[in-house]
């Protein structure tokens, strides 16, 4: 506990860095997955390619990804961009399928009604399909986010800043307090972000909590 | 005016859904497409707003081929109502109704205020505005569906089996409401149903389709019942068509005979004094019928006692002397325990009685006058 209180500044700094390298990839991953998921949901050929490929990406070990990405990207090995790109890839691999599935459960008759009202495809996607897919989307986004917060710690092995540094350095210094602080903070951070996403999801889907009255 | 010109629709795999359809829907008319499943009625409807495109032939609206121009723009001018309403579950009732005005570029405030007017027009309470579709009954959802279709005041309204998923009592209410709306709004309505009774009740013209997408007959309902074009149409319009045809002859031509009435709360003796051929109708203060008093049930009762309701026969159906038709008059006569059908005015007060023979005589006169072709 003393270690924690004496290193508040360091902890705040590491937490901030950790949030950047774990949450930016969620945002980028979502932006990339939306069109891919939409395509996979509409086109059977796109689905046959995108779903297995994205699933395969998730099986690449994170450490291997962090080590090989600099060779592909031409970045320094300790550049946080490597982690951000790697976690973006994992996010995409989780979300493409989720988005394809979330969109496919939207009632076809509602979409037909939207088209018949005069919606053009792009506007219909943003105004009708996407909002109706939000409940499924949010639950998958929570999985991807928590996964990223956890995976981002692996970056510390190759020298990337973040909460993972607390356990890799604590391990070198044989400082148990530092290791425990790191572990606890990662878990707490994951729980808080998960809760925030859950609340945001509830706030933007008020219709899902309406009791059926006759 | 909507014109189908030699329209054929073939689906992938070669099945023919609509076969060389030629048909004109007049402006401001209520036209019903009816037929068994697989007859192409819905396919035909969906080609009007280009949810489907014909394989051959063309569809004109006011002389202009729907195929020229932008489908989204075309659809903004055509209201569309489907089974189960197809409301957007994530939008409130008000925002559902405001959809098309918003798409047409209205401001949010103007679209919502218009949506509020529509809510009232379709007979829903303003308190419904903030609810989500899942909080409404099926009938209410369907009203919202109609309001949404009418919001941008399109000249054409397409309705694809809109009432088939609601229970019969609610359905009848929705049908009456739709007829009332149409009398106010004068839209060009094309309505698809598999229910011939619904078609005959709603349609000014009815197009009967047979399996394979062939138009079997396109006529006014009375004509359809009186002169089905072939055995298929005759079979489809059903066995009771002679009886149903009476629904197109007004009851106002019937002579309304005298009827003995007695106000509720009268004594047995007072009631027995007014009986006519052993029967009298007991009415409430507003003249509305409660039931029939019959001599055989009153005989032997204490003359000074008040006539109690459990001594009465339940009444039969009623018919409106003005505005009703021969079908409801005949049913009133046949269902009445005394054999006299009770005629009421618009407020439901008793005006007189009619006998089944009177109805048949009126039918015979109508035939002689050429109002009915037999």
Coordinates of C-alpha atoms in Angstrom, one line a residue:
Chain A
X1 CA 0.0 0.0 0.0
X2 CA 2.9 2.3 0.8
X3 CA 4.4 1.7 -2.6
X4 CA 1.0 2.7 -4.1
X5 CA 0.7 5.9 -2.2
X6 CA 4.3 6.9 -2.9
X7 CA 4.0 6.4 -6.6
X8 CA 0.6 8.0 -7.4
X9 CA 2.1 10.1 -10.2
X10 CA 3.7 7.2 -11.8
X11 CA 0.5 5.1 -11.6
X12 CA -1.6 7.9 -13.1
X13 CA 0.8 8.2 -15.9
X14 CA 0.9 4.5 -16.6
X15 CA -2.9 4.3 -16.4
X16 CA -3.2 7.1 -18.9
X17 CA -0.8 5.4 -21.3
X18 CA -2.6 2.1 -20.8
X19 CA -6.0 3.6 -21.7
X20 CA -4.5 5.1 -24.9
X21 CA -3.0 1.9 -26.1
X22 CA -6.0 -0.2 -25.2
X23 CA -8.9 2.0 -26.1
X24 CA -7.7 3.7 -29.3
X25 CA -7.6 0.2 -30.9
X26 CA -11.3 -0.3 -29.9
X27 CA -12.2 2.9 -31.7
X28 CA -10.1 2.1 -34.8
X29 CA -11.3 -1.5 -34.8
X30 CA -14.9 -0.5 -34.6
X31 CA -14.5 2.0 -37.5
X32 CA -12.8 -0.8 -39.6
X33 CA -15.2 -3.5 -38.6
X34 CA -18.4 -1.7 -39.4
X35 CA -18.0 -1.8 -43.2
X36 CA -16.4 -5.2 -43.1
X37 CA -19.2 -6.6 -40.9
X38 CA -21.8 -5.0 -43.1
X39 CA -20.3 -6.5 -46.2
X40 CA -20.0 -10.0 -44.5
X41 CA -23.6 -9.7 -43.4
X42 CA -24.9 -8.9 -46.9
X43 CA -22.6 -10.9 -49.2
X44 CA -22.1 -14.7 -48.8
X45 CA -18.8 -14.6 -50.6
X46 CA -17.5 -11.7 -48.5
X47 CA -18.7 -13.6 -45.4
X48 CA -16.9 -16.8 -46.5
X49 CA -13.6 -14.9 -46.7
X50 CA -13.9 -12.3 -43.9
X51 CA -15.2 -14.5 -41.0
X52 CA -12.5 -17.2 -41.2
X53 CA -9.7 -14.7 -41.8
X54 CA -10.7 -12.5 -38.9
X55 CA -11.1 -15.5 -36.6
X56 CA -7.6 -16.7 -37.7
X57 CA -6.1 -13.3 -36.8
X58 CA -7.2 -13.7 -33.3
X59 CA -5.2 -16.9 -32.9
X60 CA -1.8 -15.1 -33.6
X61 CA -0.1 -14.8 -30.2
X62 CA 0.1 -11.2 -29.1
X63 CA 3.8 -11.3 -28.3
X64 CA 4.5 -12.6 -31.8
X65 CA 2.4 -9.8 -33.2
X66 CA 4.3 -7.2 -31.3
X67 CA 7.6 -8.5 -32.5
X68 CA 6.7 -9.0 -36.1
X69 CA 4.7 -5.8 -36.7
X70 CA 7.7 -3.5 -36.6
X71 CA 9.2 -5.5 -39.5
X72 CA 6.0 -4.9 -41.5
X73 CA 5.3 -1.4 -40.4
X74 CA 9.0 -0.2 -40.3
X75 CA 8.5 1.1 -36.7
X76 CA 10.8 0.9 -33.7
X77 CA 10.2 -2.1 -31.6
X78 CA 9.2 -0.1 -28.6
X79 CA 6.9 2.2 -30.6
X80 CA 3.4 2.1 -29.0
X81 CA 2.0 2.2 -32.6
X82 CA 2.9 -1.5 -32.7
X83 CA 0.6 -2.3 -29.8
X84 CA -2.1 -0.1 -31.1
X85 CA -2.0 -1.8 -34.5
X86 CA -1.9 -5.2 -33.0
X87 CA -4.8 -4.6 -30.7
X88 CA -6.8 -3.0 -33.5
X89 CA -6.3 -6.2 -35.5
X90 CA -7.6 -8.2 -32.5
X91 CA -10.6 -5.9 -32.2
X92 CA -11.4 -6.2 -35.8
X93 CA -11.1 -10.0 -35.6
X94 CA -13.7 -10.0 -32.8
X95 CA -16.0 -7.4 -34.2
X96 CA -16.4 -8.4 -37.8
X97 CA -18.3 -11.5 -37.0
X98 CA -20.2 -9.8 -34.2
X99 CA -21.3 -6.9 -36.5
X100 CA -22.3 -9.3 -39.3
X101 CA -24.4 -11.3 -36.8
X102 CA -25.8 -8.2 -35.1
X103 CA -27.0 -6.8 -38.4
X104 CA -28.4 -10.1 -39.6
X105 CA -30.8 -10.4 -36.7
X106 CA -32.5 -7.1 -37.6
X107 CA -36.0 -8.0 -38.8
X108 CA -36.1 -8.1 -42.6
X109 CA -39.6 -6.7 -42.7
X110 CA -38.5 -3.6 -40.8
X111 CA -35.8 -3.0 -43.3
X112 CA -38.2 -3.5 -46.1
X113 CA -40.5 -1.0 -44.5
X114 CA -37.6 1.5 -44.2
X115 CA -36.8 1.1 -47.9
X116 CA -40.4 1.5 -48.8
X117 CA -40.5 4.7 -46.8
X118 CA -37.8 6.1 -49.0
X119 CA -34.6 5.4 -47.2
X120 CA -31.5 5.2 -49.3
X121 CA -29.2 2.3 -48.4
X122 CA -26.5 4.3 -46.5
X123 CA -29.0 6.4 -44.5
X124 CA -31.0 3.3 -43.7
X125 CA -27.8 1.6 -42.4
X126 CA -27.1 4.5 -40.1
X127 CA -30.6 5.3 -39.0
X128 CA -32.2 1.8 -38.8
X129 CA -29.9 -1.1 -39.0
X130 CA -27.1 0.2 -36.9
X131 CA -29.2 1.4 -33.9
X132 CA -31.1 -1.9 -33.9
X133 CA -27.8 -3.8 -33.8
X134 CA -26.5 -1.7 -30.9
X135 CA -27.5 -4.1 -28.1
X136 CA -25.5 -7.0 -29.7
X137 CA -22.8 -4.7 -30.8
X138 CA -22.2 -3.3 -27.3
X139 CA -21.9 -6.7 -25.7
X140 CA -19.2 -7.6 -28.2
X141 CA -17.5 -4.3 -27.8
X142 CA -17.3 -4.9 -24.1
X143 CA -15.5 -8.2 -24.8
X144 CA -13.1 -6.6 -27.2
X145 CA -12.4 -3.7 -24.8
X146 CA -11.7 -5.9 -21.8
X147 CA -9.6 -8.2 -23.9
X148 CA -7.6 -5.2 -25.1
X149 CA -7.0 -3.9 -21.6
X150 CA -5.6 -7.2 -20.7
X151 CA -3.6 -7.8 -23.8
X152 CA -2.0 -4.3 -23.7
X153 CA 0.0 -5.5 -20.6
X154 CA 1.9 -7.9 -22.8
X155 CA 3.5 -5.0 -24.6
X156 CA 5.5 -4.3 -21.5
X157 CA 7.7 -7.3 -22.2
X158 CA 9.1 -5.5 -25.2
X159 CA 9.2 -2.2 -23.4
X160 CA 5.9 -0.5 -24.2
X161 CA 4.6 1.9 -21.6
X162 CA 1.4 1.1 -19.7
X163 CA 0.3 -0.7 -16.6
X164 CA 2.1 -3.8 -17.7
X165 CA 5.3 -2.0 -16.9
X166 CA 4.4 -2.2 -13.2
X167 CA 4.5 -6.0 -13.3
X168 CA 7.5 -6.4 -15.7
X169 CA 9.6 -3.9 -13.7
X170 CA 8.2 -5.1 -10.3
X171 CA 9.3 -8.6 -11.4
X172 CA 12.8 -7.4 -12.2
X173 CA 13.1 -5.5 -8.9
X174 CA 11.3 -8.3 -7.0
X175 CA 8.8 -5.7 -5.7
X176 CA 5.6 -7.6 -4.9
X177 CA 3.7 -4.4 -4.0
X178 CA 4.4 -3.0 -7.5
X179 CA 3.3 -6.3 -9.2
X180 CA 0.1 -6.5 -7.1
X181 CA -0.7 -2.8 -7.8
X182 CA -0.3 -3.4 -11.5
X183 CA -2.5 -6.5 -11.6
X184 CA -5.2 -4.9 -9.4
X185 CA -5.2 -1.7 -11.5
X186 CA -5.6 -3.7 -14.8
X187 CA -8.6 -5.6 -13.3
X188 CA -10.2 -2.5 -11.9
X189 CA -9.7 -0.5 -15.1
X190 CA -11.2 -3.4 -17.1
X191 CA -14.2 -3.5 -14.7
X192 CA -14.7 0.3 -14.8
X193 CA -14.5 0.6 -18.6
X194 CA -16.8 -2.4 -19.0
X195 CA -19.3 -0.8 -16.7
X196 CA -19.1 2.5 -18.6
X197 CA -19.8 0.7 -21.9
X198 CA -22.7 -1.1 -20.3
X199 CA -24.2 2.1 -19.1
X200 CA -23.6 3.9 -22.4
X201 CA -25.3 0.9 -24.1
X202 CA -28.3 1.2 -21.8
X203 CA -28.5 5.0 -22.3
X204 CA -28.6 4.7 -26.1
X205 CA -31.1 1.8 -26.3
X206 CA -34.1 3.0 -24.1
X207 CA -36.5 0.9 -26.3
X208 CA -35.0 -2.4 -25.1
X209 CA -36.3 -1.8 -21.6
X210 CA -39.9 -1.0 -22.4
X211 CA -42.4 -3.3 -20.7
X212 CA -45.0 -4.7 -23.1
X213 CA -48.4 -3.3 -22.2
X214 CA -51.6 -4.1 -23.9
Chain B
X1 CA -53.8 7.0 -61.7
X2 CA -51.8 3.8 -61.6
X3 CA -51.6 1.7 -64.8
X4 CA -50.2 -1.8 -65.2
X5 CA -49.3 -2.3 -68.8
X6 CA -48.6 -6.0 -69.8
X7 CA -46.7 -6.5 -66.6
X8 CA -45.1 -9.8 -66.1
X9 CA -42.9 -10.8 -63.1
X10 CA -40.7 -13.8 -63.2
X11 CA -38.5 -14.8 -60.3
X12 CA -35.1 -16.4 -60.5
X13 CA -35.7 -20.0 -61.2
X14 CA -38.4 -19.1 -63.7
X15 CA -41.6 -19.2 -61.6
X16 CA -44.1 -16.6 -62.9
X17 CA -45.6 -14.5 -60.1
X18 CA -47.5 -12.1 -62.2
X19 CA -48.6 -13.0 -65.7
X20 CA -49.3 -10.2 -68.2
X21 CA -51.2 -7.9 -65.9
X22 CA -53.2 -5.0 -67.4
X23 CA -55.1 -3.0 -64.9
X24 CA -55.8 0.7 -64.1
X25 CA -56.4 2.1 -60.7
X26 CA -58.3 5.3 -60.8
X27 CA -57.3 8.4 -58.8
X28 CA -59.0 8.6 -55.4
X29 CA -60.3 5.0 -55.6
X30 CA -60.0 2.2 -53.1
X31 CA -58.8 -0.8 -55.0
X32 CA -58.3 -4.2 -53.4
X33 CA -56.1 -7.0 -54.8
X34 CA -57.4 -10.3 -53.5
X35 CA -56.6 -14.0 -54.1
X36 CA -55.1 -17.1 -52.6
X37 CA -51.4 -17.2 -51.7
X38 CA -49.2 -17.4 -54.7
X39 CA -51.5 -15.4 -56.9
X40 CA -49.1 -12.5 -57.3
X41 CA -51.2 -9.9 -55.5
X42 CA -48.4 -8.8 -53.2
X43 CA -45.8 -8.9 -56.0
X44 CA -48.0 -6.7 -58.0
X45 CA -48.3 -4.2 -55.2
X46 CA -44.6 -4.2 -54.5
X47 CA -43.9 -3.3 -58.2
X48 CA -45.8 -0.1 -57.8
X49 CA -43.2 1.4 -55.4
X50 CA -40.4 -0.5 -57.0
X51 CA -39.7 -2.8 -54.1
X52 CA -39.7 -5.2 -57.0
X53 CA -39.2 -4.5 -60.7
X54 CA -41.3 -6.1 -63.5
X55 CA -39.6 -8.6 -65.8
X56 CA -41.7 -7.3 -68.7
X57 CA -44.1 -4.4 -69.3
X58 CA -44.3 -1.2 -67.3
X59 CA -46.1 0.5 -64.6
X60 CA -47.2 4.1 -65.0
X61 CA -48.2 6.6 -62.2
X62 CA -50.0 9.6 -63.7
X63 CA -48.7 8.6 -67.1
X64 CA -45.0 8.4 -66.0
X65 CA -43.1 5.2 -66.0
X66 CA -42.1 4.5 -62.4
X67 CA -38.9 3.0 -63.7
X68 CA -37.6 6.4 -64.8
X69 CA -36.1 8.3 -61.9
X70 CA -34.9 7.6 -58.5
X71 CA -36.7 4.9 -56.5
X72 CA -36.2 6.6 -53.1
X73 CA -37.8 9.8 -54.4
X74 CA -40.7 7.8 -55.9
X75 CA -41.3 6.0 -52.5
X76 CA -41.5 9.3 -50.6
X77 CA -44.7 10.0 -52.5
X78 CA -46.2 6.6 -51.8
X79 CA -47.4 5.6 -48.3
X80 CA -46.7 2.0 -47.4
X81 CA -48.3 -0.1 -44.7
X82 CA -47.5 -3.8 -44.0
X83 CA -48.6 -6.7 -41.8
X84 CA -47.4 -6.2 -38.2
X85 CA -47.0 -2.5 -39.1
X86 CA -43.2 -2.8 -39.5
X87 CA -42.6 0.0 -37.1
X88 CA -39.1 0.9 -36.0
X89 CA -38.7 -0.6 -32.5
X90 CA -36.0 2.0 -31.6
X91 CA -38.1 5.0 -32.3
X92 CA -41.0 6.4 -30.3
X93 CA -44.4 6.4 -31.8
X94 CA -44.1 10.1 -32.7
X95 CA -40.7 9.7 -34.4
X96 CA -42.0 6.6 -36.3
X97 CA -44.8 8.7 -37.7
X98 CA -42.3 11.6 -38.4
X99 CA -40.1 9.3 -40.5
X100 CA -41.2 10.2 -44.0
X101 CA -41.5 14.0 -43.4
X102 CA -37.9 13.9 -42.0
X103 CA -36.7 12.0 -45.1
X104 CA -38.4 14.6 -47.2
X105 CA -36.3 17.2 -45.5
X106 CA -38.8 18.8 -43.0
X107 CA -37.3 20.2 -39.8
X108 CA -37.6 18.0 -36.7
X109 CA -40.1 20.3 -35.1
X110 CA -42.4 20.6 -38.1
X111 CA -42.2 16.8 -38.7
X112 CA -43.1 16.1 -35.1
X113 CA -46.0 18.6 -35.0
X114 CA -47.3 16.9 -38.2
X115 CA -46.9 13.5 -36.5
X116 CA -48.9 14.8 -33.6
X117 CA -51.8 15.6 -35.9
X118 CA -51.6 12.2 -37.5
X119 CA -51.7 10.5 -34.2
X120 CA -55.0 12.2 -33.5
X121 CA -56.3 11.5 -37.0
X122 CA -55.9 7.7 -36.6
X123 CA -57.6 7.9 -33.2
X124 CA -54.7 7.4 -30.8
X125 CA -54.3 9.4 -27.6
X126 CA -51.5 12.0 -27.4
X127 CA -50.1 10.1 -24.4
X128 CA -49.0 7.4 -26.9
X129 CA -46.5 9.7 -28.6
X130 CA -43.6 9.0 -26.3
X131 CA -44.1 5.2 -26.2
X132 CA -42.1 2.7 -28.1
X133 CA -43.9 0.2 -30.5
X134 CA -43.3 -2.7 -28.1
X135 CA -45.6 -0.9 -25.6
X136 CA -48.6 -0.9 -28.0
X137 CA -51.1 -3.5 -28.8
X138 CA -51.2 -5.0 -32.3
X139 CA -54.2 -2.8 -33.3
X140 CA -52.5 0.4 -32.0
X141 CA -49.3 -0.5 -33.8
X142 CA -51.3 -0.9 -37.0
X143 CA -52.8 2.6 -36.5
X144 CA -49.4 4.0 -36.0
X145 CA -48.4 2.2 -39.2
X146 CA -51.2 3.9 -41.1
X147 CA -50.3 7.3 -39.5
X148 CA -46.7 6.9 -40.6
X149 CA -47.7 6.1 -44.1
X150 CA -49.9 9.2 -44.3
X151 CA -47.5 11.6 -42.6
X152 CA -46.1 13.3 -45.7
X153 CA -49.6 13.3 -47.3
X154 CA -48.7 11.1 -50.2
X155 CA -51.4 10.8 -52.9
X156 CA -51.0 7.0 -53.0
X157 CA -51.3 4.5 -50.2
X158 CA -50.1 0.9 -50.6
X159 CA -51.3 -1.5 -47.9
X160 CA -50.0 -5.1 -47.9
X161 CA -52.3 -7.3 -45.7
X162 CA -52.2 -4.6 -43.0
X163 CA -54.9 -6.1 -40.8
X164 CA -54.4 -9.8 -41.2
X165 CA -52.4 -10.2 -38.0
X166 CA -54.9 -8.6 -35.6
X167 CA -57.9 -10.3 -34.0
X168 CA -61.2 -10.1 -35.9
X169 CA -62.9 -7.6 -33.6
X170 CA -59.9 -5.2 -33.7
X171 CA -59.7 -5.8 -37.5
X172 CA -63.3 -4.7 -38.0
X173 CA -62.6 -1.5 -36.1
X174 CA -59.5 -0.8 -38.1
X175 CA -61.4 -1.4 -41.4
X176 CA -64.2 1.0 -40.3
X177 CA -61.5 3.5 -39.3
X178 CA -59.8 3.2 -42.7
X179 CA -63.0 3.8 -44.6
X180 CA -63.7 6.9 -42.5
X181 CA -60.1 8.1 -43.2
X182 CA -60.5 7.5 -46.9
X183 CA -63.8 9.4 -47.0
X184 CA -61.8 12.4 -45.5
X185 CA -58.5 12.0 -47.3
X186 CA -59.5 10.7 -50.8
X187 CA -56.2 8.9 -51.4
X188 CA -55.6 6.4 -54.2
X189 CA -55.4 3.2 -52.1
X190 CA -54.2 -0.2 -53.3
X191 CA -54.9 -2.8 -50.6
X192 CA -53.8 -6.4 -50.7
X193 CA -55.7 -9.1 -48.7
X194 CA -56.4 -12.9 -49.0
X195 CA -59.7 -12.3 -47.2
X196 CA -62.6 -11.9 -49.7
X197 CA -64.9 -10.4 -47.0
X198 CA -62.4 -7.7 -46.3
X199 CA -62.0 -7.0 -50.0
X200 CA -65.7 -6.7 -50.5
X201 CA -66.1 -4.5 -47.4
X202 CA -63.3 -2.1 -48.3
X203 CA -62.9 -2.1 -52.0
X204 CA -64.6 0.2 -54.5
X205 CA -63.1 -2.0 -57.0
X206 CA -61.7 -5.5 -56.4
X207 CA -59.2 -7.3 -58.5
X208 CA -59.3 -11.1 -58.0
X209 CA -56.1 -12.9 -58.8
X210 CA -55.7 -16.6 -59.4
X211 CA -52.6 -18.7 -58.7
X212 CA -50.0 -18.1 -61.4
X213 CA -50.5 -14.3 -61.3
X214 CA -53.5 -14.1 -63.7
X215 CA -56.1 -11.4 -63.1
X216 CA -59.4 -13.4 -63.0
X217 CA -61.8 -10.4 -62.6
X218 CA -61.6 -6.7 -61.9
X219 CA -64.9 -5.3 -60.9
X220 CA -67.0 -3.5 -58.3
X221 CA -67.8 -5.8 -55.3
X222 CA -71.5 -6.0 -56.1
X223 CA -70.7 -7.0 -59.7
X224 CA -68.2 -9.6 -58.4
X225 CA -70.9 -11.2 -56.2
X226 CA -73.7 -11.0 -58.8
X227 CA -71.7 -12.0 -61.8
X228 CA -68.5 -13.8 -61.1
X229 CA -66.5 -14.1 -64.3
X230 CA -65.8 -17.8 -63.9
X231 CA -65.9 -20.8 -61.6
X232 CA -62.7 -19.8 -59.9
X233 CA -64.1 -16.4 -58.9
X234 CA -67.5 -17.9 -58.0
X235 CA -65.7 -20.4 -55.7
X236 CA -63.4 -17.7 -54.3
X237 CA -66.2 -15.2 -53.4
X238 CA -67.9 -18.1 -51.6
X239 CA -71.2 -19.8 -51.0
X240 CA -73.0 -17.0 -49.3
X241 CA -72.5 -14.6 -52.2
X242 CA -76.3 -14.2 -52.8
X243 CA -76.8 -13.3 -49.2
X244 CA -73.7 -11.0 -49.1
X245 CA -74.9 -9.2 -52.2
X246 CA -77.8 -7.9 -50.1
X247 CA -75.1 -5.8 -48.4
X248 CA -75.0 -3.5 -51.4
X249 CA -78.7 -2.6 -51.3
X250 CA -79.6 0.2 -48.9
X251 CA -82.1 -0.5 -46.1
X252 CA -83.7 2.9 -46.5
X253 CA -86.0 1.5 -49.2
X254 CA -87.6 -0.9 -46.7
X255 CA -91.0 0.0 -45.2
X256 CA -90.5 0.3 -41.4
X257 CA -93.5 -1.2 -39.7
X258 CA -94.9 -0.3 -36.3
X259 CA -93.4 -2.0 -33.3
X260 CA -94.8 -2.2 -29.8
X261 CA -92.4 -0.7 -27.3
X262 CA -92.4 -0.3 -23.5
X263 CA -90.0 1.6 -21.4
X264 CA -88.0 -0.3 -18.8
X265 CA -89.3 -0.1 -15.3
X266 CA -93.0 -0.6 -16.4
X267 CA -95.1 -3.1 -14.6
X268 CA -96.2 -6.5 -15.9
X269 CA -99.7 -5.2 -16.5
X270 CA -98.6 -2.1 -18.4
X271 CA -96.4 -4.3 -20.6
X272 CA -99.1 -6.8 -21.3
X273 CA -101.4 -3.9 -22.4
X274 CA -99.0 -2.8 -25.2
X275 CA -98.0 -6.3 -26.6
X276 CA -98.6 -6.6 -30.4
X277 CA -99.1 -10.2 -31.5
X278 CA -97.8 -11.2 -28.1
X279 CA -94.5 -9.3 -28.3
X280 CA -93.0 -5.9 -27.4
X281 CA -89.5 -4.4 -27.3
X282 CA -88.4 -3.1 -23.9
X283 CA -86.3 0.1 -24.3
X284 CA -84.3 2.3 -22.0
X285 CA -84.8 6.0 -21.5
X286 CA -82.9 6.8 -24.7
X287 CA -85.1 4.5 -26.7
X288 CA -82.4 1.8 -27.1
X289 CA -83.6 -1.8 -27.1
X290 CA -82.9 -4.0 -24.1
X291 CA -84.8 -7.1 -25.0
X292 CA -88.1 -8.6 -26.0
X293 CA -91.1 -9.2 -23.7
X294 CA -93.4 -12.1 -24.6
X295 CA -96.9 -12.9 -23.5
X296 CA -96.2 -16.5 -22.6
X297 CA -93.5 -15.4 -20.1
X298 CA -95.6 -12.7 -18.6
X299 CA -98.7 -14.8 -18.1
X300 CA -99.2 -15.7 -14.5
X301 CA -96.8 -13.0 -13.2
X302 CA -97.9 -10.5 -10.6
X303 CA -99.5 -7.7 -12.7
X304 CA -98.3 -5.0 -10.3
X305 CA -94.7 -6.2 -10.2
X306 CA -92.0 -4.3 -12.2
X307 CA -91.0 -6.2 -15.4
X308 CA -87.6 -7.7 -14.5
X309 CA -84.9 -8.3 -17.1
X310 CA -84.7 -12.0 -16.5
X311 CA -88.2 -12.4 -18.0
X312 CA -87.0 -10.9 -21.3
X313 CA -85.8 -12.7 -24.4
X314 CA -82.3 -11.5 -25.6
X315 CA -82.7 -9.3 -28.7
X316 CA -81.4 -10.2 -32.1
X317 CA -79.1 -8.1 -34.3
X318 CA -80.2 -4.5 -35.1
X319 CA -80.0 -2.6 -38.4
X320 CA -79.9 1.1 -39.1
X321 CA -83.0 2.3 -41.1
X322 CA -80.8 5.0 -42.7
X323 CA -77.4 3.9 -43.7
X324 CA -77.9 0.2 -43.1
X325 CA -78.3 -2.4 -45.9
X326 CA -80.7 -5.2 -46.7
X327 CA -78.2 -7.8 -45.4
X328 CA -78.2 -6.4 -41.9
X329 CA -82.0 -5.9 -42.1
X330 CA -82.5 -9.5 -43.1
X331 CA -80.2 -10.7 -40.4
X332 CA -82.1 -8.6 -37.8
X333 CA -85.3 -10.2 -38.8
X334 CA -83.9 -13.7 -38.8
X335 CA -82.2 -13.4 -35.5
X336 CA -85.1 -11.7 -33.7
X337 CA -87.0 -14.0 -31.3
X338 CA -90.2 -12.5 -32.5
X339 CA -89.4 -12.6 -36.2
X340 CA -89.4 -8.8 -36.4
X341 CA -86.1 -7.2 -37.1
X342 CA -85.6 -4.1 -35.0
X343 CA -84.7 -0.9 -36.9
X344 CA -82.8 1.8 -35.1
X345 CA -81.7 5.3 -35.9
X346 CA -78.1 6.6 -35.9
X347 CA -78.2 7.0 -32.2
X348 CA -79.4 3.4 -31.6
X349 CA -83.0 4.3 -30.7
X350 CA -85.7 2.0 -31.9
X351 CA -87.7 3.3 -34.9
X352 CA -89.7 0.3 -36.0
X353 CA -89.7 -3.3 -37.2
X354 CA -89.2 -5.1 -40.4
X355 CA -90.1 -8.7 -41.4
X356 CA -87.9 -11.0 -43.5
X357 CA -90.6 -11.0 -46.1
X358 CA -90.3 -7.2 -46.4
X359 CA -86.6 -7.6 -47.1
X360 CA -87.2 -10.2 -49.8
X361 CA -89.9 -8.1 -51.3
X362 CA -87.5 -5.1 -51.4
X363 CA -85.0 -7.4 -53.1
X364 CA -87.5 -8.4 -55.7
X365 CA -88.3 -4.7 -56.4
X366 CA -84.6 -3.9 -56.7
X367 CA -84.3 -6.7 -59.3
X368 CA -87.3 -5.4 -61.2
X369 CA -85.8 -1.9 -61.2
X370 CA -82.5 -3.3 -62.5
X371 CA -80.5 -2.4 -59.4
X372 CA -79.5 -6.1 -59.1
X373 CA -78.7 -8.2 -62.1
X374 CA -79.6 -11.8 -61.5

